[in-house]
PDB file of C-alpha atoms in Angstrom:
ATOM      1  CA  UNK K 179      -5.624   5.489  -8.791  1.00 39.00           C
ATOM      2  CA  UNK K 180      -2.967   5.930  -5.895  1.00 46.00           C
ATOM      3  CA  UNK K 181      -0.432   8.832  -6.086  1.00 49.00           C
ATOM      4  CA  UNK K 182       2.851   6.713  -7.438  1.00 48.00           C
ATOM      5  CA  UNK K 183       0.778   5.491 -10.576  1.00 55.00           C
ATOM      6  CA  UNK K 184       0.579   9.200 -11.704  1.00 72.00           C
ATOM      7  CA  UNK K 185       3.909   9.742 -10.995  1.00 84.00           C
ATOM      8  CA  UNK K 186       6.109  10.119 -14.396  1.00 89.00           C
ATOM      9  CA  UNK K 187       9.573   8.288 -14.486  1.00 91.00           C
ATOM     10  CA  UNK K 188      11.149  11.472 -16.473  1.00 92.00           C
ATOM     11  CA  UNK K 189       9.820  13.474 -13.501  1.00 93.00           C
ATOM     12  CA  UNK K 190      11.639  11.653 -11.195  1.00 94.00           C
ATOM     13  CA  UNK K 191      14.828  11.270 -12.830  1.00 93.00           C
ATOM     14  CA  UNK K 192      15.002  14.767 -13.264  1.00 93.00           C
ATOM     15  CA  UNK K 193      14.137  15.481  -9.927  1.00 95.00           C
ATOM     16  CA  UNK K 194      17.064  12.710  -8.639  1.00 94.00           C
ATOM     17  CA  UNK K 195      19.785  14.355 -10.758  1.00 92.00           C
ATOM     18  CA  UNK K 196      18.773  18.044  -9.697  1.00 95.00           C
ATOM     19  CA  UNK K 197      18.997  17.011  -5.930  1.00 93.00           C
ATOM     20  CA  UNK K 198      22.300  15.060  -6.457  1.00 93.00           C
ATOM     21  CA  UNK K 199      24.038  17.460  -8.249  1.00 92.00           C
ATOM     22  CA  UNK K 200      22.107  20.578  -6.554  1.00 93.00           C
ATOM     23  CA  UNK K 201      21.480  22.367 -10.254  1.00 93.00           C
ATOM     24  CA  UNK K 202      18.738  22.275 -12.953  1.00 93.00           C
ATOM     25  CA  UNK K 203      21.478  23.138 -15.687  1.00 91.00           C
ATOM     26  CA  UNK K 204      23.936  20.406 -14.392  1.00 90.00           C
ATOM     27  CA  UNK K 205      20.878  18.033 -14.319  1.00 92.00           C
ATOM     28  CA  UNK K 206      19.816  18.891 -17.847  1.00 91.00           C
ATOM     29  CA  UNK K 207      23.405  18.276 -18.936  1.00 90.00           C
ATOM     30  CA  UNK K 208      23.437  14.797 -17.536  1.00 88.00           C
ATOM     31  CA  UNK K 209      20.338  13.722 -18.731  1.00 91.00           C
ATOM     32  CA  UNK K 210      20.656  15.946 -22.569  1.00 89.00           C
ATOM     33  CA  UNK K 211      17.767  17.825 -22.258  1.00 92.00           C
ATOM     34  CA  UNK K 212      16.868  21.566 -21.614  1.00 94.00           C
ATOM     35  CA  UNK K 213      16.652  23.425 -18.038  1.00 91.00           C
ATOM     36  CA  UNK K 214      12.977  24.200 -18.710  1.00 91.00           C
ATOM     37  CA  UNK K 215      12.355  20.709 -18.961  1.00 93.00           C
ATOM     38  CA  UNK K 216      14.279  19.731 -15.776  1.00 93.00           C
ATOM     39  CA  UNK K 217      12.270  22.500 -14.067  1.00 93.00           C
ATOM     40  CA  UNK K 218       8.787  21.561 -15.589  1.00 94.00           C
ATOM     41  CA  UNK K 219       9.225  17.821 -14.375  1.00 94.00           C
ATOM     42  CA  UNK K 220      10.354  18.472 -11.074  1.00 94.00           C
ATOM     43  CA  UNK K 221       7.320  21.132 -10.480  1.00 93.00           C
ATOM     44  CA  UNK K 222       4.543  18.415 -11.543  1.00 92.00           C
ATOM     45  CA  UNK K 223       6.340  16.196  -9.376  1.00 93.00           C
ATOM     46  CA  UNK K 224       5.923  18.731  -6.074  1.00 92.00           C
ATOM     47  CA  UNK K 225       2.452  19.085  -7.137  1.00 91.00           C
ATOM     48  CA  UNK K 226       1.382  15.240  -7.637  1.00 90.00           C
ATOM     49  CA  UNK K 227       3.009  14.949  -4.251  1.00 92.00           C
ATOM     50  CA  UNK K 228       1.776  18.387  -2.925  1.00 90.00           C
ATOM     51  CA  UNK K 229       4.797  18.732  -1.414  1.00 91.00           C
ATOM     52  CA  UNK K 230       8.126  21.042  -1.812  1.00 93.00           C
ATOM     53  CA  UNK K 231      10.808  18.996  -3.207  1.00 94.00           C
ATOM     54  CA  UNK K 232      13.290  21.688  -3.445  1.00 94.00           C
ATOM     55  CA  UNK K 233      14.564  25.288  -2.151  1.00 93.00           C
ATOM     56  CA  UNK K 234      15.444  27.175  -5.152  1.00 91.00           C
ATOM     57  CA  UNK K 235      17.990  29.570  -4.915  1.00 88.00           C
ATOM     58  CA  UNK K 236      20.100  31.932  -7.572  1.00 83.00           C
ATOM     59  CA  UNK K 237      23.155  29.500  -6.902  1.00 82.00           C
ATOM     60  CA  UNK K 238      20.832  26.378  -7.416  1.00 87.00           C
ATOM     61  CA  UNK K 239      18.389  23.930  -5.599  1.00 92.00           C
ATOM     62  CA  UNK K 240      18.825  22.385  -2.399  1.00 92.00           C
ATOM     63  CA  UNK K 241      16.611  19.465  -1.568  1.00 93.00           C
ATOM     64  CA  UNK K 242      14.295  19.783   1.449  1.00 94.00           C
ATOM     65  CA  UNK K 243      13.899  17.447   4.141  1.00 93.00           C
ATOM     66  CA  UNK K 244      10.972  15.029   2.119  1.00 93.00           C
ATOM     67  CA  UNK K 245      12.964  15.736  -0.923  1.00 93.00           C
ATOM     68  CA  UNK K 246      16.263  14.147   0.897  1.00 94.00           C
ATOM     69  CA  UNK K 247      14.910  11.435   1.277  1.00 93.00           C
ATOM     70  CA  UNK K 248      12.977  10.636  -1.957  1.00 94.00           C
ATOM     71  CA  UNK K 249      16.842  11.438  -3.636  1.00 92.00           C
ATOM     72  CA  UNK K 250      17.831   9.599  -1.721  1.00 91.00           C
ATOM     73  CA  UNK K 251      15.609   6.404  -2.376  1.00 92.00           C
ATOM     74  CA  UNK K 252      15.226   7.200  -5.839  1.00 91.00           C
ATOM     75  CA  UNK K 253      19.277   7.132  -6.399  1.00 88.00           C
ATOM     76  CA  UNK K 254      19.207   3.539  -5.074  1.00 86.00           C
ATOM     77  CA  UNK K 255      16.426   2.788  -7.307  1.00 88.00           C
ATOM     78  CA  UNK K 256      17.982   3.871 -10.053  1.00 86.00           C
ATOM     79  CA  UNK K 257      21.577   2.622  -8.985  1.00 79.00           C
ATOM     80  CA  UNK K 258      19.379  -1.028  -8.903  1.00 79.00           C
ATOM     81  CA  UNK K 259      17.845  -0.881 -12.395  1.00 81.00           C
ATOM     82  CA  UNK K 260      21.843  -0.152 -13.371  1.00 74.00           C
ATOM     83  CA  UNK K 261      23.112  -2.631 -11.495  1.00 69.00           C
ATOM     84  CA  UNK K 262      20.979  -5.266 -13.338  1.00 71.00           C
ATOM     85  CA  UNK K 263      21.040  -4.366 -16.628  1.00 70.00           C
ATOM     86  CA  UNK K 264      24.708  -4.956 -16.385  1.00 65.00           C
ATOM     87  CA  UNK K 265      24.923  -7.682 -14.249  1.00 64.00           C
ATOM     88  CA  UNK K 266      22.678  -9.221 -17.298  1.00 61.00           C
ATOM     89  CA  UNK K 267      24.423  -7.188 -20.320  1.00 58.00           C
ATOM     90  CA  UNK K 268      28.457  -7.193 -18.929  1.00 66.00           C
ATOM     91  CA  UNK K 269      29.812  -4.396 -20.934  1.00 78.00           C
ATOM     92  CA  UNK K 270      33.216  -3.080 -21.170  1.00 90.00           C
ATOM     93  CA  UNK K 271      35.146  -2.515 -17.662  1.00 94.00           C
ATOM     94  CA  UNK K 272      35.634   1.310 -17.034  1.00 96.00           C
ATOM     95  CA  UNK K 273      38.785   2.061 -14.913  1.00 97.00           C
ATOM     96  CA  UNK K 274      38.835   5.043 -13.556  1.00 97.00           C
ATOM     97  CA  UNK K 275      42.407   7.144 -12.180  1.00 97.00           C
ATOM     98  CA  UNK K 276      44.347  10.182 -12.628  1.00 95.00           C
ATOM     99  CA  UNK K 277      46.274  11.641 -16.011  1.00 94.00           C
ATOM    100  CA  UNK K 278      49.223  11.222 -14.571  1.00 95.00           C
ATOM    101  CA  UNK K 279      49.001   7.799 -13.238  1.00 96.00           C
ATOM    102  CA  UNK K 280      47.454   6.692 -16.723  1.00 96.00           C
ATOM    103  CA  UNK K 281      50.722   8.025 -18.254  1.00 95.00           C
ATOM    104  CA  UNK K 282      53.357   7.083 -16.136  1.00 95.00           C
ATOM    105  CA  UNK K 283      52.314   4.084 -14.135  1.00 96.00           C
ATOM    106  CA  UNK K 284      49.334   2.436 -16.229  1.00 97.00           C
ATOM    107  CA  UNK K 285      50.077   2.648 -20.084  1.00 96.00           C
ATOM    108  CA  UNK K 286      53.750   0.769 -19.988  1.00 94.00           C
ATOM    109  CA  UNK K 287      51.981  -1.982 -17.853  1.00 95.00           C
ATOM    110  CA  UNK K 288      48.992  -2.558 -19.405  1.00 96.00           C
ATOM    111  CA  UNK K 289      50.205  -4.659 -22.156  1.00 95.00           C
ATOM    112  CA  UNK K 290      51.262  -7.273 -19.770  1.00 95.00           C
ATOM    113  CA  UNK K 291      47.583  -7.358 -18.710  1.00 97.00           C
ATOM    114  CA  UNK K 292      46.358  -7.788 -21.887  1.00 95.00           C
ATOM    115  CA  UNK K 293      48.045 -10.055 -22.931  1.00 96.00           C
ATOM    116  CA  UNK K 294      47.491 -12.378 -19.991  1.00 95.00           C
ATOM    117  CA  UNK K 295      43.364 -10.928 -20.598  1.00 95.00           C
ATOM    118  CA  UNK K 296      42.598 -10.938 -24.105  1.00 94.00           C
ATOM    119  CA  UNK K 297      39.360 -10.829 -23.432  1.00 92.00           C
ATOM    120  CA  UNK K 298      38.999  -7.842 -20.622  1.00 93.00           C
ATOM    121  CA  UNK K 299      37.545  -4.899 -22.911  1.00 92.00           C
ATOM    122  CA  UNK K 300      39.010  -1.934 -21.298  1.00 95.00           C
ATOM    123  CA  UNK K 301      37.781   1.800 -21.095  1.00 95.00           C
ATOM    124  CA  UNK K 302      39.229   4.800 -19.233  1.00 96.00           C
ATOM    125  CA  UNK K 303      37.972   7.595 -17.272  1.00 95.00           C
ATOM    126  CA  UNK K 304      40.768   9.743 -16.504  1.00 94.00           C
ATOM    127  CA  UNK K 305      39.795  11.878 -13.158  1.00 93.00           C
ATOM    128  CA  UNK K 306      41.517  11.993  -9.520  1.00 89.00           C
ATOM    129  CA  UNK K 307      38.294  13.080  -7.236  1.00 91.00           C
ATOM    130  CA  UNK K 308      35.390  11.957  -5.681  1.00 91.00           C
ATOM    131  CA  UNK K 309      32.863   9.291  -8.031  1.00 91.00           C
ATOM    132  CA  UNK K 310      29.592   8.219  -8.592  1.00 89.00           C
ATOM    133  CA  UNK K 311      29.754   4.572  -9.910  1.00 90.00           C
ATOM    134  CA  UNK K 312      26.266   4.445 -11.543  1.00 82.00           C
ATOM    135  CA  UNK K 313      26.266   7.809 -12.605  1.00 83.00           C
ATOM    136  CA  UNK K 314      29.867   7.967 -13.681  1.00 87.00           C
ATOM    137  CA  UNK K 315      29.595   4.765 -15.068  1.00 89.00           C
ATOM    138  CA  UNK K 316      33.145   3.350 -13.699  1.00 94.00           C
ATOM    139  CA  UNK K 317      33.172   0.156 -12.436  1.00 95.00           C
ATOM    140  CA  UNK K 318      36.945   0.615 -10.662  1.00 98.00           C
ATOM    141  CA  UNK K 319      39.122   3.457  -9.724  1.00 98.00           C
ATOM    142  CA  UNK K 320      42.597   4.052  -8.759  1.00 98.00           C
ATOM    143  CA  UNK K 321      42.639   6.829  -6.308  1.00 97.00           C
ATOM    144  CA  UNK K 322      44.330   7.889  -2.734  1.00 96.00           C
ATOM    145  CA  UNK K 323      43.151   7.162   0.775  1.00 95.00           C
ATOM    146  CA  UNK K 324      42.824  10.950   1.603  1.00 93.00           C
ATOM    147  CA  UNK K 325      39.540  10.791  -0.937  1.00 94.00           C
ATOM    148  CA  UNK K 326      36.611   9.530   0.593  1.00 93.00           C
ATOM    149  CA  UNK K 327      34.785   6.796  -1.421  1.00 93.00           C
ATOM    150  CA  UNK K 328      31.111   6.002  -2.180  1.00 90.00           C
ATOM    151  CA  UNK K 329      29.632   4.791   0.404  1.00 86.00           C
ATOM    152  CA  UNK K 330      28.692   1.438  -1.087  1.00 87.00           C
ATOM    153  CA  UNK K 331      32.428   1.006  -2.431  1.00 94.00           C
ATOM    154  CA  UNK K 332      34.549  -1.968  -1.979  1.00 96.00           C
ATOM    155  CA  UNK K 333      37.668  -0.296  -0.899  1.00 96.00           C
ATOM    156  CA  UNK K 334      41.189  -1.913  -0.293  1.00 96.00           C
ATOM    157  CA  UNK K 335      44.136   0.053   0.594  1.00 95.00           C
ATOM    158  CA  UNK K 336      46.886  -1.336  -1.599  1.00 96.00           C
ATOM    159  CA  UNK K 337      50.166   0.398  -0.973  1.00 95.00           C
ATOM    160  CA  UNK K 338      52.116   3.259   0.866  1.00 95.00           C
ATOM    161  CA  UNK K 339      52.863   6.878  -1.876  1.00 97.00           C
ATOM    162  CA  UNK K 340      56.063   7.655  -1.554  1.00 97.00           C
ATOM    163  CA  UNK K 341      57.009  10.741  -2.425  1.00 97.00           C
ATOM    164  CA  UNK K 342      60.237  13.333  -2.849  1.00 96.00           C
ATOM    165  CA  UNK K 343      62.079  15.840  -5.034  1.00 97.00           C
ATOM    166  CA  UNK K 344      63.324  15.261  -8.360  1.00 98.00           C
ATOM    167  CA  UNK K 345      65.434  17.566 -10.607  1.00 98.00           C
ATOM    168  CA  UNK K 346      67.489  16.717 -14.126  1.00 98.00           C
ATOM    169  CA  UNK K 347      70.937  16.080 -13.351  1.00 98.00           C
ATOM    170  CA  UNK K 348      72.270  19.454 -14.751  1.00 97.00           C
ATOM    171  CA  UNK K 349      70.231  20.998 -12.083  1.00 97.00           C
ATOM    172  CA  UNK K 350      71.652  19.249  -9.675  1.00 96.00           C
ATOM    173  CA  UNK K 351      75.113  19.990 -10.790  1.00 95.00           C
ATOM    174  CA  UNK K 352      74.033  23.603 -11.029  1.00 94.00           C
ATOM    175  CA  UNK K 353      72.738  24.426  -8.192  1.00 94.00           C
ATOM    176  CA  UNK K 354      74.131  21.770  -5.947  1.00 91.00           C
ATOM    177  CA  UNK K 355      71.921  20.108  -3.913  1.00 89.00           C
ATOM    178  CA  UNK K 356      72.863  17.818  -1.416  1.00 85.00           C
ATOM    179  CA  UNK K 357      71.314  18.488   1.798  1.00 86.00           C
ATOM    180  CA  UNK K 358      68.068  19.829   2.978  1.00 87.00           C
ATOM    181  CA  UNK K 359      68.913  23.680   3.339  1.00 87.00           C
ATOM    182  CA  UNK K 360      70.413  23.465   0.370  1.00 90.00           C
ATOM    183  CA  UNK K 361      66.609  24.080  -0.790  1.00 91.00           C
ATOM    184  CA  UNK K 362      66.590  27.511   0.315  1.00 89.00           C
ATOM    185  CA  UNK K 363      68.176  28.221  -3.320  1.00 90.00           C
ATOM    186  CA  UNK K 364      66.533  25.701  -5.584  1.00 94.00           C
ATOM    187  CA  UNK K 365      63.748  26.618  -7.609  1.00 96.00           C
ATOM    188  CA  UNK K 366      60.671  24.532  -5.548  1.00 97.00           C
ATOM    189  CA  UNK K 367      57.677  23.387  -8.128  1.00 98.00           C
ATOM    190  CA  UNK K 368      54.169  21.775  -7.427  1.00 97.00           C
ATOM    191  CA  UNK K 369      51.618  20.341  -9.460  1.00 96.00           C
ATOM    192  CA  UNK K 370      47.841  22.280  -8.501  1.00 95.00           C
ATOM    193  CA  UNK K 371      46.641  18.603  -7.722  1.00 92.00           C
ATOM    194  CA  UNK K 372      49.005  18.819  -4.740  1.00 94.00           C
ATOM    195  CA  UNK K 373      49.676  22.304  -3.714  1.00 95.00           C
ATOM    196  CA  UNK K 374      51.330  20.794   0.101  1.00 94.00           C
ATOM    197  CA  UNK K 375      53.359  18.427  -1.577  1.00 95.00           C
ATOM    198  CA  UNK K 376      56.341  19.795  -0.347  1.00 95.00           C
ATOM    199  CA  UNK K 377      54.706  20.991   3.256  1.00 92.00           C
ATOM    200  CA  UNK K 378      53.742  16.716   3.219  1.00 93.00           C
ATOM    201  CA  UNK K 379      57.213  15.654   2.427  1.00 94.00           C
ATOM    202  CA  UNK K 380      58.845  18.308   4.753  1.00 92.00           C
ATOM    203  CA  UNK K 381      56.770  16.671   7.486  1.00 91.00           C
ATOM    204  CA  UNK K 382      57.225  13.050   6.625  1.00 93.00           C
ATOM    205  CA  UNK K 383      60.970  13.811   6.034  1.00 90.00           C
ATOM    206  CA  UNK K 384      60.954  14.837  10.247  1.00 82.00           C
ATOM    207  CA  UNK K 385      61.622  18.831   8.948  1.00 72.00           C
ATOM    208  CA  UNK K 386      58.194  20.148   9.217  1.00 58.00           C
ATOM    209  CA  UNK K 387      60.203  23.106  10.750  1.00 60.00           C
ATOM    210  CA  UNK K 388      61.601  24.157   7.993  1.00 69.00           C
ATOM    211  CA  UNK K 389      60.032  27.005   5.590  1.00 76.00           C
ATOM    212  CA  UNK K 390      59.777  25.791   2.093  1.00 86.00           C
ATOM    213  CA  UNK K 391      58.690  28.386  -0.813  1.00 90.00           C
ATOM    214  CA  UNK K 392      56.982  27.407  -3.475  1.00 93.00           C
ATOM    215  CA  UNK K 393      57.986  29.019  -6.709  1.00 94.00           C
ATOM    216  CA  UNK K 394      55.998  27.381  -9.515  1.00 95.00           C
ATOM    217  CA  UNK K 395      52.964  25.871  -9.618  1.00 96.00           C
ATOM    218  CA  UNK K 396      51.862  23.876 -13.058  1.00 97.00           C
ATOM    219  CA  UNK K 397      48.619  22.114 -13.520  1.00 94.00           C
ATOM    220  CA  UNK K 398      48.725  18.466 -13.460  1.00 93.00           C
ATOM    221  CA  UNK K 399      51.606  15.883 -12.807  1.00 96.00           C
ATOM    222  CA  UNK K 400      52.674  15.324 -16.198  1.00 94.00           C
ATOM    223  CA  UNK K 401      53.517  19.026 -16.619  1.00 96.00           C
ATOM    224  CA  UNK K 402      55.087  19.584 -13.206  1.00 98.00           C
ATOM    225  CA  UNK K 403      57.033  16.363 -14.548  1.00 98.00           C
ATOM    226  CA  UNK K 404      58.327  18.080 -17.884  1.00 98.00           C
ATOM    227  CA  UNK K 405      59.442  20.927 -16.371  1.00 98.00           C
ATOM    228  CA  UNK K 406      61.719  19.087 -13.780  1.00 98.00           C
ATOM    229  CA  UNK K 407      62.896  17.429 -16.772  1.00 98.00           C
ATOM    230  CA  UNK K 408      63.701  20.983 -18.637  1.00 98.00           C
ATOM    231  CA  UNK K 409      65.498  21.781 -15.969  1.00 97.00           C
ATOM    232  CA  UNK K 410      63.096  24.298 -14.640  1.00 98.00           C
ATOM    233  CA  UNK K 411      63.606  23.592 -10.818  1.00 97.00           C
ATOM    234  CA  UNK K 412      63.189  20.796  -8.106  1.00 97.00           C
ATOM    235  CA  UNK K 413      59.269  18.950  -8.386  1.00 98.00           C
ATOM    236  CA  UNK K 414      58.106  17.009  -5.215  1.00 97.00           C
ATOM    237  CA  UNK K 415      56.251  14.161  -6.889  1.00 98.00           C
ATOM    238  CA  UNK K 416      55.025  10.511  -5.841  1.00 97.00           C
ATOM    239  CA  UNK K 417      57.976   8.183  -6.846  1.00 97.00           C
ATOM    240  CA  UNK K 418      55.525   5.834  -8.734  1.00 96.00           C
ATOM    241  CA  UNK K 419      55.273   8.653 -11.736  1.00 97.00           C
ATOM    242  CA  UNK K 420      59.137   9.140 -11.969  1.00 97.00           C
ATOM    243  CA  UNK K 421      60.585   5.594 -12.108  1.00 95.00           C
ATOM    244  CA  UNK K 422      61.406   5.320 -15.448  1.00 94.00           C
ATOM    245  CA  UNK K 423      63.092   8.569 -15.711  1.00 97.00           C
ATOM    246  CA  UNK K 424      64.923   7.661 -12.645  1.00 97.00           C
ATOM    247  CA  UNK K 425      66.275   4.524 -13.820  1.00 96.00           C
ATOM    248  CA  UNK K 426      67.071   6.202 -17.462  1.00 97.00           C
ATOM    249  CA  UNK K 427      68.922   9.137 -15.492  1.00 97.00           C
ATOM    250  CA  UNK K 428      66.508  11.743 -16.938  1.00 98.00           C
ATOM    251  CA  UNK K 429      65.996  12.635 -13.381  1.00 98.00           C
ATOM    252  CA  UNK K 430      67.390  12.113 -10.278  1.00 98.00           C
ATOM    253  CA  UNK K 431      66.076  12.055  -6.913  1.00 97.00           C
ATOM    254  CA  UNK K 432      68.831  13.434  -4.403  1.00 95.00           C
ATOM    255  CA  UNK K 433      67.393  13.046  -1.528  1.00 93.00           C
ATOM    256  CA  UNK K 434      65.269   9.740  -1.958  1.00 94.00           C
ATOM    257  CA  UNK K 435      61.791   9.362  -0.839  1.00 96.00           C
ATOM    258  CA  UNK K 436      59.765   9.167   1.998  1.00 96.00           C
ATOM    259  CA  UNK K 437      56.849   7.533   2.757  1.00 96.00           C
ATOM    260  CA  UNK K 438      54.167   9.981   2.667  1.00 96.00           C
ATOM    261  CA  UNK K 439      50.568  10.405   4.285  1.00 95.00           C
ATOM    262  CA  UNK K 440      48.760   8.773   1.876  1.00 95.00           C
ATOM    263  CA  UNK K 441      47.902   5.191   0.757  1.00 96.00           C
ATOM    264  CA  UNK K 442      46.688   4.105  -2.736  1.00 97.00           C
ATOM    265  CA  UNK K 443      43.213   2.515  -2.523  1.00 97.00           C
ATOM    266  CA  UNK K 444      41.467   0.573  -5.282  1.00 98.00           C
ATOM    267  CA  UNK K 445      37.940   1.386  -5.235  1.00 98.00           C
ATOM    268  CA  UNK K 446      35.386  -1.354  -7.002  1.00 97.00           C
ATOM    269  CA  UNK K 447      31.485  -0.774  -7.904  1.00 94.00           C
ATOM    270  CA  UNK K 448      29.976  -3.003  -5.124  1.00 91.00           C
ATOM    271  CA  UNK K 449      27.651  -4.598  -8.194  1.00 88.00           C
ATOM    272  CA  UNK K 450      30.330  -5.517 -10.420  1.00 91.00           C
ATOM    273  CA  UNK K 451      33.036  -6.688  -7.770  1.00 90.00           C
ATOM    274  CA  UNK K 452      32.279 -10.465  -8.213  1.00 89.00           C
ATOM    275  CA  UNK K 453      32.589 -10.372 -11.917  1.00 90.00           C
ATOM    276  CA  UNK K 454      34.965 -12.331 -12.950  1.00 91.00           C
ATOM    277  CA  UNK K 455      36.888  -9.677 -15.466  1.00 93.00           C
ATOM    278  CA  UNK K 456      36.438  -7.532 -12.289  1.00 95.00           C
ATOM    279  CA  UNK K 457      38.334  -9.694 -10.216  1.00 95.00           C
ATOM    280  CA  UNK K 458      41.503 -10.401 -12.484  1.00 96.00           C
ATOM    281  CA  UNK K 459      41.756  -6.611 -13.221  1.00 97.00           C
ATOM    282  CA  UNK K 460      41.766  -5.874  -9.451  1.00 97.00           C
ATOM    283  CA  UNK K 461      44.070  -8.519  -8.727  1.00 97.00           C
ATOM    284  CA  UNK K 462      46.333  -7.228 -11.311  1.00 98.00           C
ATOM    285  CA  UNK K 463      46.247  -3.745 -10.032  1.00 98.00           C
ATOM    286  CA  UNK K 464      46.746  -5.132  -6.762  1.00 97.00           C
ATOM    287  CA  UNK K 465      49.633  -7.074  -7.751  1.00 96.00           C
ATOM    288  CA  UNK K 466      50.970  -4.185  -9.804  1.00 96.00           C
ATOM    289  CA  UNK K 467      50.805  -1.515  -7.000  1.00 96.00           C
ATOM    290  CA  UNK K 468      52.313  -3.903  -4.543  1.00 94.00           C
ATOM    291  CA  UNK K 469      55.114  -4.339  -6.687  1.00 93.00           C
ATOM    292  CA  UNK K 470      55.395  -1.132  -7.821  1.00 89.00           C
ATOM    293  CA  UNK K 471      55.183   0.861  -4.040  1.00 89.00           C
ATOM    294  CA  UNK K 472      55.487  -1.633  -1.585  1.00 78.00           C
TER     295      UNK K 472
END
């Protein structure tokens, strides 16, 4: 009997997830079972190969040279079996994007493309960062060209982000903002997401000499959003998540926007990009974005 029939498929799953996410309890989690089990499959797996799969350390595992490149074969293998079970079973389409952009940009169009779709079943996976398609299960993601993308991705660089500072008009009034150093006595505001927003703007804007102090920082988009709205102080945001409130006069944006150092991409699982619900959401989002930032 040669080595690979002895070989158990739990044991090298779990030994897949622990080098890709460089943790037993992280691997454990993904696959919902306990860290001793994790640890007790990958350890008959070093000793049916006789070889050391993984450095264990107190912050986690690190995958040695032979175990590199078994995870690495082994996530292709199981990225395949994925792959074909859906190319065979088409399930519902997972996009993938930010809160913020879900909120603001997505929601109030999305009825358009159902109603044009009736029969694209939609799911959401709302995240801004690096993805696994097979292990995230998302089949396309909204996300900027400063993120790097899978490897494998189909990736297409829709539009320019522009972006700028936005206030409620009674801030505006209040404080009386109408020129760049007029800045040095507004309240500035960030969202975490983008802590250089206004560094990015200041240098797009041809005033990257200028000192800009950030006040307030709030944790996502949709916060940062409110508060410029409550009249907390001036938020640098991408003008694709304030339209509506600028064309309601909720907010106003005194000094316009710029175009800023980032592109929106559309990312698309490479398996699933010639499905056809595939291709009429990513048209639409194309079409969308285009229209939206062009």
């Amino acid at each position: 009997m040669t080595t690979s029939h002895r070989l158990s498929l739990n044991a090298l799953r779990a030994f897949e997830a622990t080098a890709r996410l460089r943790s037993f309890s992280a691997a454990a989690e993904e696959l919902s079972v306990t860290h001793g089990a994790v640890s007790r499959h990958v350890r008959m797996l070093e000793d049916s190969l006789g070889l050391a799969l993984l450095q264990r350390t107190a912050q986690g595992a690190t995958p040695t040279g032979e175990g590199q490149r078994l995870a690495e074969g082994l996530s292709k293998a199981f990225g395949l079996i994925q792959s074909s079970v859906e190319q065979l079973k088409p399930g519902p389409l997972t996009l993938a994007c930010s809160e913020s952009i879900m909120m603001y940009w997505l929601i109030p169009r999305l009825g358009r493309f159902k109603e044009d779709n009736p029969e694209v079943e939609l799911r959401f996976n709302m995240s801004h960062g690096p993805i696994d398609f097979a292990h995230d299960n998302v089949s396309v993601a909204i996300r900027l060209s400063s993120i790097e993308p899978p490897k494998d991705a189909v990736r297409a660089d829709v539009a320019h982000e522009w972006i700028g500072p936005v206030c409620s008009p009674e801030y505006l009034r209040q404080q009386r903002i109408e020129s760049f150093e007029d800045l040095a006595r507004a309240r500035l505001m960030v969202s975490r997401t983008r802590p250089t927003a206004w560094a990015d703007w200041a240098r797009c804007s041809t005033q990257a000499n200028q000192d800009l102090r950030v006040d307030q920082s709030f944790e996502h988009f949709y916060l940062l959003i409110q508060g410029a709205r409550c009249g907390l102080g001036m938020a640098n945001v991408p003008r694709m998540l304030v339209r509506d409130d600028l064309m309601s006069g909720t907010l106003v944006a005194p000094m316009g926007f710029v175009r800023g150092p980032n592109r929106l991409s559309i990312w698309t699982a490479p398996h699933l990009s010639r499905r056809a619900d595939v291709v009429k959401l990513v048209d639409w989002l194309h079409d969308e974005l285009r229209a939206t930032e062009p």
